Coordinates of C-alpha atoms in Angstrom, one line a residue:
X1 CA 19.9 -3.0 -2.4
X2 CA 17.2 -4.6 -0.3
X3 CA 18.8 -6.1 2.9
X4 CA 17.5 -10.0 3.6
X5 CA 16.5 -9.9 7.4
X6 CA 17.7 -13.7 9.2
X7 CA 13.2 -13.4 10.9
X8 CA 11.4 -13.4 7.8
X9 CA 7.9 -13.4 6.7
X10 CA 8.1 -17.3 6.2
X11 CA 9.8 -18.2 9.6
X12 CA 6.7 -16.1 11.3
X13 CA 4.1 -18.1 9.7
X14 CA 5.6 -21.6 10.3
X15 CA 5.8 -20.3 14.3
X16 CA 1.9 -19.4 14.2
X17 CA 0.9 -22.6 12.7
X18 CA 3.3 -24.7 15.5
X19 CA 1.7 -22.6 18.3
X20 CA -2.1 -24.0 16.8
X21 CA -1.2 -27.7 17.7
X22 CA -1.7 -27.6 21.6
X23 CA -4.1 -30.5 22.9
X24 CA -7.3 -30.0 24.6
X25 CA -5.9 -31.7 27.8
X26 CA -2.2 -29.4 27.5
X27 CA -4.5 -26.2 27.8
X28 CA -6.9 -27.4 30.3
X29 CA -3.9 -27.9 32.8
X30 CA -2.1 -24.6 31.7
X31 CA -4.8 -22.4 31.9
X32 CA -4.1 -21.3 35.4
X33 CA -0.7 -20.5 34.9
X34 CA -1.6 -18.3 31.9
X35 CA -3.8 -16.4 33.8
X36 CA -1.4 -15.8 36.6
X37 CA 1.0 -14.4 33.9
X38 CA -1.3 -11.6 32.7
X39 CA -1.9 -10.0 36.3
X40 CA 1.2 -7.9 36.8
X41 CA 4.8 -8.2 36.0
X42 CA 5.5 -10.0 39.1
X43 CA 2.0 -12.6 38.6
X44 CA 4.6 -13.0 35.1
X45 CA 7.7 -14.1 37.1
X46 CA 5.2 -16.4 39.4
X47 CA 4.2 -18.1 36.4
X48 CA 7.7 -18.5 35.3
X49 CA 8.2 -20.5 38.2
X50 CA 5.0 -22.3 38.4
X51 CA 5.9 -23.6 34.7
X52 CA 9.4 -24.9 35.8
X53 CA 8.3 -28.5 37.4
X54 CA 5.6 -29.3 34.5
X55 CA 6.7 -27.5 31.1
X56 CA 3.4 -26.7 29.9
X57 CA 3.7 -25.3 26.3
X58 CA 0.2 -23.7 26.3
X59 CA 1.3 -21.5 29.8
X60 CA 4.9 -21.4 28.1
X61 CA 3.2 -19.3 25.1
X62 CA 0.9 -17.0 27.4
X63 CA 3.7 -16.5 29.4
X64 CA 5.9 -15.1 26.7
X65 CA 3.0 -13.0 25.1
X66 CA 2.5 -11.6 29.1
X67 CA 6.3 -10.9 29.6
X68 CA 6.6 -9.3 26.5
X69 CA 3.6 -6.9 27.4
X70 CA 4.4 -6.2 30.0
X71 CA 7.9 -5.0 28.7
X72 CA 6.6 -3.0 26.0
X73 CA 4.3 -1.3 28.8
X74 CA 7.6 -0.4 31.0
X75 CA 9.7 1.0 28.0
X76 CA 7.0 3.1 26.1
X77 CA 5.5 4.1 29.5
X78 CA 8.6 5.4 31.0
X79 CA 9.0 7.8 27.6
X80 CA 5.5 8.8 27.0
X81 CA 5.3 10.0 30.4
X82 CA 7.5 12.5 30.0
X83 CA 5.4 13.7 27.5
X84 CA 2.5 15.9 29.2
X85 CA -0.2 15.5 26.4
X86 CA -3.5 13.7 27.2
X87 CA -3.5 13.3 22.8
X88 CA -0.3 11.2 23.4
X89 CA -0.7 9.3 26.4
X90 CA -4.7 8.0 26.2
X91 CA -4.2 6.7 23.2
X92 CA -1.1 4.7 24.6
X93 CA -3.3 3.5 27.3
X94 CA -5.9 2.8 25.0
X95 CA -3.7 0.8 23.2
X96 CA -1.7 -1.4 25.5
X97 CA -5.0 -2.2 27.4
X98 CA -6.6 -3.4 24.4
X99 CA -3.8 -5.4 23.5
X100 CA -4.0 -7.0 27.7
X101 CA -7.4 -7.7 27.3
X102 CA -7.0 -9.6 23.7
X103 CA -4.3 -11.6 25.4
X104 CA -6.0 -12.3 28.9
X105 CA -9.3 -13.4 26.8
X106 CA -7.5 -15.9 25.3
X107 CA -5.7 -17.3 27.8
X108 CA -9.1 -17.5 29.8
X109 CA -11.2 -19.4 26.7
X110 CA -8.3 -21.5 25.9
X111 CA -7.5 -20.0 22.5
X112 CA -4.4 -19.0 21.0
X113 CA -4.8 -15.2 20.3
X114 CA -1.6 -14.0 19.2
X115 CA -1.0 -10.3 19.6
X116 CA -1.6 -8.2 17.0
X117 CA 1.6 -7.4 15.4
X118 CA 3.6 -8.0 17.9
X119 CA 3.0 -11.3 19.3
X120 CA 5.2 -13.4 17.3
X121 CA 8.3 -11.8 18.2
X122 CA 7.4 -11.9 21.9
X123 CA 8.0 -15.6 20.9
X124 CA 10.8 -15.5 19.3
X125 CA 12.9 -13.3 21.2
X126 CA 11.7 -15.4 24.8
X127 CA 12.1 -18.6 23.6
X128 CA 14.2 -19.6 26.3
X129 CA 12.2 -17.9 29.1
X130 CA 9.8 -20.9 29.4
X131 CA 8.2 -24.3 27.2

């Protein structure tokens, strides 16, 4: 028996195409605060807060992608160091700073790059964190 899950395949794509309707003028004034959110965990909670007066959607969505990187880095990091193999951990690294660099790029050109896998759920599961 297959088990029906309540995030499916269809609710995922109908969240991508509502995050590609952000004006040109939306992400020219949020652009700032979407950089301040991929600096560090605490740039993250700085951008929370400079999001609070104006509710910029376009900050709102790099903010979410940021926090949610930055939480993935904390959890898997705090395992994988334990583990003393440079096989395991570069390739972490590797990883997680690829995945930064795709999402600061974006947020710098004014593009919506989703993370790969990921990304959508960051959304989903911080919907109330910010716009």
């Amino acid at each position: 028996m297959v088990q029906t899950t309540t995030f499916s395949l269809k609710k995922l794509f109908n969240l991508y195409k509502m995050l590609k309707t952000f004006s040109h003028k939306e992400i020219e004034s949020g652009r700032t605060t979407a950089i301040v959110a991929h600096l560090t965990i605490i740039g993250c909670i700085i951008a929370i807060f400079m999001n609070l007066d104006p509710k910029n959607k376009y900050s709102g969505f790099y903010i979410k992608q940021a926090f949610g990187l930055h939480l993935v880095f904390f959890l898997f990091s705090y395992t994988i160091g334990n583990v003393n193999s440079w096989m395991v951990t570069i390739p972490f690294w590797l990883c997680f700073f690829i995945m930064w660099v795709y999402s600061f790029i974006g947020a710098i050109s004014g593009e919506i790059n989703v993370v790969p896998k990921i990304g959508l759920y960051f959304q989903k599961w911080f919907d109330k964190l910010s716009a």
